[in-house]
CSV table of C-alpha atoms and ligand atoms in Angstrom, one decimal:
chain,number,residue,atom,x,y,z
A,1,MET,CA,-43.1,181.4,127.8
A,2,LYS,CA,-44.8,179.2,125.4
A,3,THR,CA,-42.1,180.4,122.8
A,4,SER,CA,-39.1,179.2,125.0
A,5,LEU,CA,-40.8,176.1,125.6
A,6,LEU,CA,-41.2,175.4,121.8
A,7,SER,CA,-37.7,176.5,121.2
A,8,LEU,CA,-36.7,174.0,124.1
A,9,ALA,CA,-38.7,171.2,122.2
A,10,ALA,CA,-37.0,172.3,118.9
A,11,GLY,CA,-33.8,172.2,120.2
A,12,LEU,CA,-34.0,168.9,121.9
A,13,ALA,CA,-35.4,167.2,118.7
A,14,LEU,CA,-32.7,168.7,116.8
A,15,ALA,CA,-30.1,167.1,119.5
A,16,ALA,CA,-32.0,164.0,119.1
A,17,LEU,CA,-31.6,164.0,115.3
A,18,SER,CA,-27.8,164.1,115.3
A,19,ALA,CA,-27.6,161.2,117.6
A,20,ILE,CA,-29.3,159.2,115.3
A,21,PRO,CA,-26.9,157.5,112.6
A,22,ALA,CA,-26.8,158.8,109.2
A,23,PHE,CA,-28.8,155.9,107.4
A,24,ALA,CA,-31.7,156.6,109.9
A,25,GLN,CA,-31.7,160.6,109.6
A,26,ALA,CA,-32.2,159.9,105.8
A,27,GLY,CA,-34.9,157.1,106.4
A,28,GLN,CA,-32.8,154.5,104.8
A,29,SER,CA,-32.7,151.2,105.7
A,30,THR,CA,-29.7,148.8,105.3
A,31,LEU,CA,-31.6,147.4,102.6
A,32,ASP,CA,-32.2,150.5,100.8
A,33,LYS,CA,-28.8,151.7,101.5
A,34,ILE,CA,-27.5,148.4,99.8
A,35,LYS,CA,-29.8,148.8,97.0
A,36,ALA,CA,-28.4,152.3,96.4
A,37,ARG,CA,-24.7,151.3,96.6
A,38,GLY,CA,-25.4,148.7,94.0
A,39,GLN,CA,-23.5,146.1,96.3
A,40,ILE,CA,-23.4,144.4,100.1
A,41,ILE,CA,-20.2,145.3,102.3
A,42,CYS,CA,-19.6,141.9,103.9
A,43,GLY,CA,-17.3,141.6,106.5
A,44,THR,CA,-15.3,138.5,106.1
A,45,SER,CA,-12.6,136.2,108.0
A,46,GLU,CA,-8.6,136.8,107.2
A,47,GLY,CA,-8.8,133.9,105.3
A,48,VAL,CA,-10.1,130.6,106.6
A,49,PRO,CA,-10.1,127.3,104.3
A,50,GLY,CA,-13.9,126.3,103.7
A,51,PHE,CA,-15.3,129.1,105.2
A,52,SER,CA,-13.9,132.4,103.2
A,53,LEU,CA,-10.8,132.1,101.5
A,54,GLN,CA,-9.4,134.4,98.6
A,55,ASP,CA,-8.7,131.9,95.5
A,56,ALA,CA,-5.8,132.7,93.1
A,57,LYS,CA,-7.4,135.4,91.4
A,58,GLY,CA,-8.5,137.1,94.5
A,59,VAL,CA,-12.0,136.4,94.8
A,60,TRP,CA,-13.5,135.3,98.1
A,61,ARG,CA,-15.0,131.8,98.2
A,62,GLY,CA,-16.2,129.7,100.7
A,63,PHE,CA,-19.3,128.7,102.8
A,64,ASP,CA,-19.6,131.9,104.6
A,65,THR,CA,-18.9,133.9,101.4
A,66,ASP,CA,-21.8,132.0,99.9
A,67,VAL,CA,-24.2,133.8,102.4
A,68,CYS,CA,-23.1,137.1,100.9
A,69,ARG,CA,-23.3,135.5,97.3
A,70,ALA,CA,-26.8,134.4,98.1
A,71,LEU,CA,-27.8,137.9,99.9
A,72,ALA,CA,-26.7,139.4,96.6
A,73,ALA,CA,-28.2,137.1,94.3
A,74,ALA,CA,-31.3,137.6,96.2
A,75,ILE,CA,-31.3,141.4,96.1
A,76,PHE,CA,-29.4,141.8,92.4
A,77,ASN,CA,-29.6,138.7,90.9
A,78,ASP,CA,-26.0,138.9,90.9
A,79,GLN,CA,-23.6,137.0,93.5
A,80,ASP,CA,-20.9,139.2,92.4
A,81,LYS,CA,-22.2,142.3,93.9
A,82,ALA,CA,-20.8,142.1,97.1
A,83,MET,CA,-17.7,143.4,98.4
A,84,TYR,CA,-15.6,141.8,100.9
A,85,LEU,CA,-14.1,143.8,103.7
A,86,SER,CA,-11.3,141.3,105.9
A,87,LEU,CA,-11.8,141.4,109.6
A,88,SER,CA,-9.7,140.1,112.7
A,89,SER,CA,-11.3,138.4,115.4
A,90,LYS,CA,-10.8,141.4,117.7
A,91,ASN,CA,-12.2,144.2,115.2
A,92,ARG,CA,-15.0,142.3,113.4
A,93,LEU,CA,-17.7,143.5,116.2
A,94,VAL,CA,-16.9,146.9,115.8
A,95,ALA,CA,-17.0,147.1,112.2
A,96,LEU,CA,-20.5,146.1,112.5
A,97,GLN,CA,-21.3,148.1,115.1
A,98,SER,CA,-19.8,151.2,113.2
A,99,GLY,CA,-21.7,150.6,110.2
A,100,GLU,CA,-18.5,149.3,107.7
A,101,ILE,CA,-20.1,146.4,107.0
A,102,ASP,CA,-23.7,145.5,106.6
A,103,VAL,CA,-23.3,141.7,107.6
A,104,LEU,CA,-20.8,140.2,109.3
A,105,ALA,CA,-20.4,136.4,108.0
A,106,ARG,CA,-17.5,135.3,109.3
A,107,THR,CA,-17.4,132.3,111.9
A,108,THR,CA,-18.8,134.4,114.5
A,109,THR,CA,-20.2,132.4,117.4
A,110,TRP,CA,-24.0,133.3,118.8
A,111,SER,CA,-23.6,134.0,122.6
A,112,LEU,CA,-25.8,136.1,124.9
A,113,SER,CA,-23.6,138.8,125.8
A,114,ARG,CA,-22.9,139.6,121.9
A,115,ASP,CA,-26.8,139.0,121.2
A,116,ILE,CA,-27.7,141.5,123.9
A,117,GLY,CA,-26.6,145.1,124.7
A,118,GLN,CA,-23.8,145.3,122.2
A,119,GLY,CA,-26.1,146.6,119.1
A,120,ILE,CA,-25.7,143.7,117.4
A,121,SER,CA,-28.2,140.5,116.5
A,122,PHE,CA,-27.6,137.0,115.5
A,123,THR,CA,-29.4,135.8,112.5
A,124,ALA,CA,-29.5,132.2,112.1
A,125,VAL,CA,-26.9,129.4,112.7
A,126,ASN,CA,-25.2,128.2,109.1
A,127,TYR,CA,-22.8,126.0,110.8
A,128,TYR,CA,-22.8,124.3,114.5
A,129,ASP,CA,-19.2,123.9,115.4
A,130,GLY,CA,-17.5,123.5,118.8
A,131,GLN,CA,-13.9,124.0,120.0
A,132,GLY,CA,-10.8,121.9,119.4
A,133,PHE,CA,-7.2,121.8,120.1
A,134,ILE,CA,-4.2,120.9,117.9
A,135,VAL,CA,-1.1,119.9,119.7
A,136,ARG,CA,2.6,119.0,118.5
A,137,LYS,CA,2.5,115.0,118.5
A,138,LYS,CA,5.8,115.0,120.3
A,139,LEU,CA,4.3,116.4,123.4
A,140,GLY,CA,2.5,112.7,123.8
A,141,VAL,CA,-0.9,114.3,124.8
A,142,THR,CA,-4.2,113.0,123.5
A,143,LYS,CA,-6.5,114.7,126.2
A,144,VAL,CA,-7.1,118.2,127.1
A,145,LYS,CA,-6.7,117.6,130.5
A,146,GLU,CA,-3.1,116.2,129.9
A,147,LEU,CA,-2.5,120.1,128.6
A,148,ASP,CA,-2.0,121.0,132.3
A,149,GLY,CA,0.6,123.8,132.7
A,150,ALA,CA,0.9,124.2,128.9
A,151,SER,CA,1.2,127.3,126.8
A,152,VAL,CA,-1.9,127.5,124.6
A,153,CYS,CA,-2.0,129.9,121.3
A,154,VAL,CA,-5.6,131.8,120.9
A,155,ALA,CA,-7.0,135.0,119.2
A,156,GLN,CA,-8.1,137.7,120.9
A,157,GLY,CA,-11.6,138.9,121.4
A,158,THR,CA,-12.7,135.3,120.5
A,159,THR,CA,-15.3,132.8,122.6
A,160,THR,CA,-12.1,130.6,122.4
A,161,GLU,CA,-9.9,132.4,124.8
A,162,LEU,CA,-13.0,132.4,127.1
A,163,ASN,CA,-14.1,128.9,126.7
A,164,LEU,CA,-10.2,128.2,127.6
A,165,ALA,CA,-10.3,130.1,131.2
A,166,ASP,CA,-13.6,128.0,131.6
A,167,TYR,CA,-12.1,124.8,131.0
A,168,GLY,CA,-9.5,125.2,133.2
A,169,ARG,CA,-11.5,126.6,136.0
A,170,THR,CA,-14.0,123.5,135.7
A,171,ASN,CA,-11.3,121.0,135.4
A,172,LYS,CA,-8.8,122.7,137.9
A,173,ILE,CA,-6.1,122.9,135.4
A,174,LYS,CA,-3.8,125.8,134.3
A,175,PHE,CA,-3.2,126.7,130.8
A,176,GLU,CA,-0.6,129.5,129.7
A,177,THR,CA,-2.7,131.6,127.5
A,178,VAL,CA,-0.6,133.4,124.5
A,179,ALA,CA,-3.4,135.8,123.0
A,180,PHE,CA,-2.7,137.2,119.6
A,181,ALA,CA,-4.4,140.1,117.6
A,182,THR,CA,-4.5,138.2,114.3
A,183,LEU,CA,-5.0,134.9,112.9
A,184,GLU,CA,-2.0,135.1,111.1
A,185,GLU,CA,0.1,136.1,114.4
A,186,THR,CA,-1.9,133.3,116.3
A,187,VAL,CA,-0.9,130.4,114.0
A,188,ALA,CA,2.3,131.5,113.2
A,189,ALA,CA,3.4,131.9,116.9
A,190,TYR,CA,2.2,128.2,117.2
A,191,GLU,CA,4.1,126.9,114.2
A,192,ALA,CA,7.5,129.1,115.7
A,193,GLY,CA,7.1,126.9,119.1
A,194,ARG,CA,5.7,129.4,121.2
A,195,CYS,CA,3.0,127.6,122.6
A,196,ASP,CA,2.2,123.8,123.0
A,197,ALA,CA,-1.2,123.7,121.6
A,198,TYR,CA,-3.5,126.0,119.4
A,199,THR,CA,-7.1,125.9,119.9
A,200,THR,CA,-10.0,127.7,117.7
A,201,ASP,CA,-13.4,126.2,116.4
A,202,LEU,CA,-12.9,122.5,115.1
A,203,SER,CA,-14.0,123.4,112.1
A,204,SER,CA,-11.1,126.1,111.1
A,205,LEU,CA,-8.7,123.7,112.9
A,206,ALA,CA,-8.7,121.0,110.4
A,207,GLY,CA,-7.5,123.4,107.7
A,208,THR,CA,-5.2,125.2,110.0
A,209,ARG,CA,-3.5,121.8,110.5
A,210,GLY,CA,-3.1,121.1,106.9
A,211,LYS,CA,-1.5,124.7,106.4
A,212,LEU,CA,1.3,124.0,108.7
A,213,GLN,CA,5.0,123.1,107.6
A,214,LYS,CA,4.7,119.8,108.7
A,215,PRO,CA,0.9,118.6,109.2
A,216,ASP,CA,2.0,115.2,110.6
A,217,GLU,CA,3.6,116.4,113.3
A,218,HIS,CA,0.5,117.8,114.5
A,219,LEU,CA,-2.2,116.2,116.5
A,220,LEU,CA,-6.3,117.4,116.5
A,221,LEU,CA,-7.5,116.1,119.7
A,222,GLN,CA,-10.5,114.5,119.9
A,223,GLU,CA,-12.4,116.3,122.4
A,224,VAL,CA,-14.9,119.4,121.7
A,225,ILE,CA,-15.1,121.6,124.6
A,226,SER,CA,-17.6,124.0,123.9
A,227,LYS,CA,-20.9,125.1,121.7
A,228,GLU,CA,-19.9,127.4,118.9
A,229,PRO,CA,-23.2,128.0,116.9
A,230,LEU,CA,-21.7,130.2,113.7
A,231,GLY,CA,-23.9,132.4,111.5
A,232,PRO,CA,-24.2,135.8,110.2
A,233,TRP,CA,-24.7,139.0,112.2
A,234,VAL,CA,-26.4,142.5,111.7
A,235,ARG,CA,-26.7,145.6,113.5
A,236,LYS,CA,-29.6,145.7,115.9
A,237,ASN,CA,-32.8,148.2,115.1
A,238,ASP,CA,-33.2,147.0,111.3
A,239,GLN,CA,-35.8,144.5,111.2
A,240,ALA,CA,-36.2,144.2,107.7
A,241,TRP,CA,-32.4,143.7,106.7
A,242,PHE,CA,-32.4,141.1,109.9
A,243,ASP,CA,-35.4,139.2,108.3
A,244,LEU,CA,-33.9,139.4,105.2
A,245,VAL,CA,-30.6,138.0,106.2
A,246,ARG,CA,-32.1,135.5,108.5
A,247,TRP,CA,-34.3,134.2,105.7
A,248,VAL,CA,-31.7,133.6,103.3
A,249,VAL,CA,-30.1,131.3,105.4
A,250,PHE,CA,-33.3,129.5,106.2
A,251,ALA,CA,-34.0,129.4,102.3
A,252,LEU,CA,-30.7,127.7,101.8
A,253,ILE,CA,-31.7,124.8,104.2
A,254,ASP,CA,-35.3,124.9,103.3
A,255,ALA,CA,-34.2,124.2,99.7
A,256,GLU,CA,-32.1,121.3,100.7
A,257,GLU,CA,-35.2,119.9,102.9
A,258,LEU,CA,-37.4,120.3,99.6
A,259,GLY,CA,-34.8,118.6,97.4
A,260,VAL,CA,-35.0,121.8,95.0
A,261,THR,CA,-31.4,122.0,93.6
A,262,GLN,CA,-28.9,124.6,91.5
A,263,ALA,CA,-29.7,121.9,88.9
A,264,ASN,CA,-33.7,121.4,89.3
A,265,VAL,CA,-35.0,124.8,90.3
A,266,ASP,CA,-35.6,126.0,86.9
A,267,GLU,CA,-37.8,122.9,86.3
A,268,MET,CA,-39.3,122.9,90.0
A,269,VAL,CA,-40.7,126.5,89.4
A,270,LYS,CA,-42.4,125.1,86.3
A,271,THR,CA,-43.5,121.6,87.2
A,272,SER,CA,-43.7,121.5,91.0
A,273,GLN,CA,-47.0,120.6,92.6
A,274,ASN,CA,-45.3,120.7,96.0
A,275,PRO,CA,-47.1,123.4,97.9
A,276,GLU,CA,-44.0,124.1,99.9
A,277,VAL,CA,-41.7,124.4,96.9
A,278,ARG,CA,-44.0,126.7,95.2
A,279,ARG,CA,-43.9,129.2,98.3
A,280,LEU,CA,-40.1,128.7,98.6
A,281,LEU,CA,-39.8,129.6,94.8
A,282,GLY,CA,-42.4,132.7,94.6
A,283,VAL,CA,-44.8,130.4,92.2
A,284,GLU,CA,-47.4,131.0,94.9
A,285,SER,CA,-47.6,133.4,97.5
A,286,LYS,CA,-45.7,137.1,97.7
A,287,PHE,CA,-43.1,136.2,100.4
A,288,GLY,CA,-40.4,137.9,98.1
A,289,GLU,CA,-42.2,141.1,98.2
A,290,SER,CA,-42.6,140.8,102.0
A,291,LEU,CA,-38.9,140.6,102.3
A,292,GLY,CA,-38.5,143.7,100.0
A,293,LEU,CA,-37.5,141.8,97.0
A,294,THR,CA,-39.1,139.9,94.2
A,295,ASN,CA,-41.2,137.1,94.8
A,296,ASP,CA,-38.5,134.6,93.0
A,297,TRP,CA,-36.0,135.8,95.5
A,298,ALA,CA,-35.0,132.1,96.6
A,299,VAL,CA,-35.1,130.9,93.1
A,300,ARG,CA,-31.9,133.6,92.4
A,301,ILE,CA,-30.1,132.2,95.8
A,302,ILE,CA,-30.5,128.5,94.6
A,303,LYS,CA,-29.4,129.3,91.3
A,304,ALA,CA,-26.4,131.3,92.5
A,305,VAL,CA,-25.1,129.0,95.4
A,306,GLY,CA,-27.4,125.9,95.1
A,307,ASN,CA,-29.0,124.5,98.5
A,308,TYR,CA,-27.5,124.4,101.9
A,309,GLY,CA,-26.2,120.8,101.4
A,310,GLU,CA,-24.6,121.9,98.0
A,311,SER,CA,-22.9,124.7,99.4
A,312,PHE,CA,-21.4,122.5,102.3
A,313,GLU,CA,-20.6,120.0,99.6
A,314,ARG,CA,-18.6,122.1,97.6
A,315,HIS,CA,-16.6,123.7,100.5
A,316,PHE,CA,-16.3,120.9,102.9
A,317,GLY,CA,-16.9,117.8,100.8
A,318,GLU,CA,-14.7,114.9,100.1
A,319,LYS,CA,-13.7,116.4,96.9
A,320,SER,CA,-13.0,119.8,98.5
A,321,SER,CA,-9.4,120.6,99.9
A,322,ASN,CA,-11.2,121.2,103.4
A,323,TYR,CA,-12.9,118.3,104.3
A,324,LEU,CA,-15.2,118.2,107.3
A,325,PRO,CA,-17.9,115.6,108.0
A,326,ARG,CA,-21.2,116.9,107.6
A,327,GLY,CA,-21.8,115.5,111.3
A,328,VAL,CA,-24.5,117.8,113.4
A,329,ASN,CA,-24.9,120.1,110.5
A,330,ARG,CA,-27.1,117.3,108.8
A,331,LEU,CA,-30.8,118.4,108.1
A,332,TRP,CA,-33.1,117.4,111.0
A,333,THR,CA,-34.8,114.9,108.6
A,334,GLN,CA,-31.4,113.0,108.7
A,335,GLY,CA,-30.5,113.2,112.4
A,336,GLY,CA,-28.9,116.5,112.7
A,337,LEU,CA,-29.7,119.8,114.0
A,338,GLN,CA,-30.0,122.0,110.9
A,339,TYR,CA,-33.8,123.0,110.9
A,340,ALA,CA,-35.2,125.9,109.2
A,341,PRO,CA,-38.9,127.2,109.7
A,342,PRO,CA,-41.5,126.8,107.2
A,343,VAL,CA,-42.2,129.5,104.1
A,344,ARG,CA,-45.7,130.0,104.8
B,1,GSH,N1,-16.3,131.3,117.0
B,1,GSH,C1,-15.2,132.3,117.8
B,1,GSH,C2,-14.0,132.0,117.3
B,1,GSH,C3,-13.9,132.6,115.4
B,1,GSH,C4,-12.4,133.4,115.4
B,1,GSH,O1,-12.5,134.5,115.0
B,1,GSH,N2,-11.4,132.3,115.5
B,1,GSH,C5,-9.9,132.8,115.1
B,1,GSH,C6,-9.1,131.7,115.3
B,1,GSH,S1,-7.6,132.0,115.4
B,1,GSH,C7,-9.9,133.3,113.8
B,1,GSH,O2,-9.1,134.4,113.5
B,1,GSH,N3,-10.2,132.7,112.9
B,1,GSH,C8,-10.4,133.1,111.7
B,1,GSH,C9,-11.6,134.0,111.0
B,1,GSH,O3,-12.7,133.0,111.5
B,1,GSH,O4,-11.4,134.5,110.0
B,1,GSH,C10,-15.9,133.4,118.0
B,1,GSH,O5,-16.8,133.8,117.4
B,1,GSH,O6,-15.4,134.2,118.7
């Protein structure tokens, strides 16, 4: 009796073990796996100007790409130790859930249904966005409500699709929703005249309009119909990796608030007497070690990509080809919503 109970227990334990993902069986956290692999695998977009786009040499660059670069710099002191997997709206969450990528940094909105019960967790907001519309000027429409009966192109698997339905219900108007699996197909369909309007996050719309054959024939409507807090996502049940990704975003924001820049970070390490700066840069306390890194983790991040404001300016500033006003993404000290908890 005893033996059979024991073997039953052993059998159950084995069965339970085989249900645990490979990394957990090997006792390896995502961070350990990344360190052993020598690079991060970052889920990225299909190419969104300003956020993540390959340059002429095939190198991914952008505001979201900077989060992956910052992570690579924090872990390896080399912002290029990141590999990018281009994902459509439809397949991005599955890629994260299945372990194909370590982190998803791709204009992905934080919502309750995604954050709860899907095996993934939102880390921190790096861009506060909202949903907008582009229409053909010749339609003569200037407000979303005037789109009653219009066909609207949208990408599948997005909050965009859901918001469109909500807007129709709330305002008692009907859209003919035409949904596509990829960004390319969605934009191509709008360009080809299959829809009267195209809707997505406002931040991507400006760049998309610029890429249309005749941008002047299209109008960006002034309304914003939703809240789209965007930021990196990780798989659930790996608290250390969640903490690290989240604090990398916070470090970028805190650095801007504290006036630490790519140009002055070395000097700040040597001379700053400000305790908040000293803690962020690891001159005092051992916060880097508590994150599984060395204490100068934030120094490496700031050297690689600059602070939050510098990254924003590089990708969305007036000198960039994807100008977006800083708007609500200004720091809280300047009337915006960007607010990171203190390093202490
Ligand atoms: N933020 C929204 C929409 C993001 C999104 O994926 N938008 C479509 C618009 S066509 C897209 O493919 N964007 C390109 C990209 O982010 O790669 C969400 O998380 O669902």
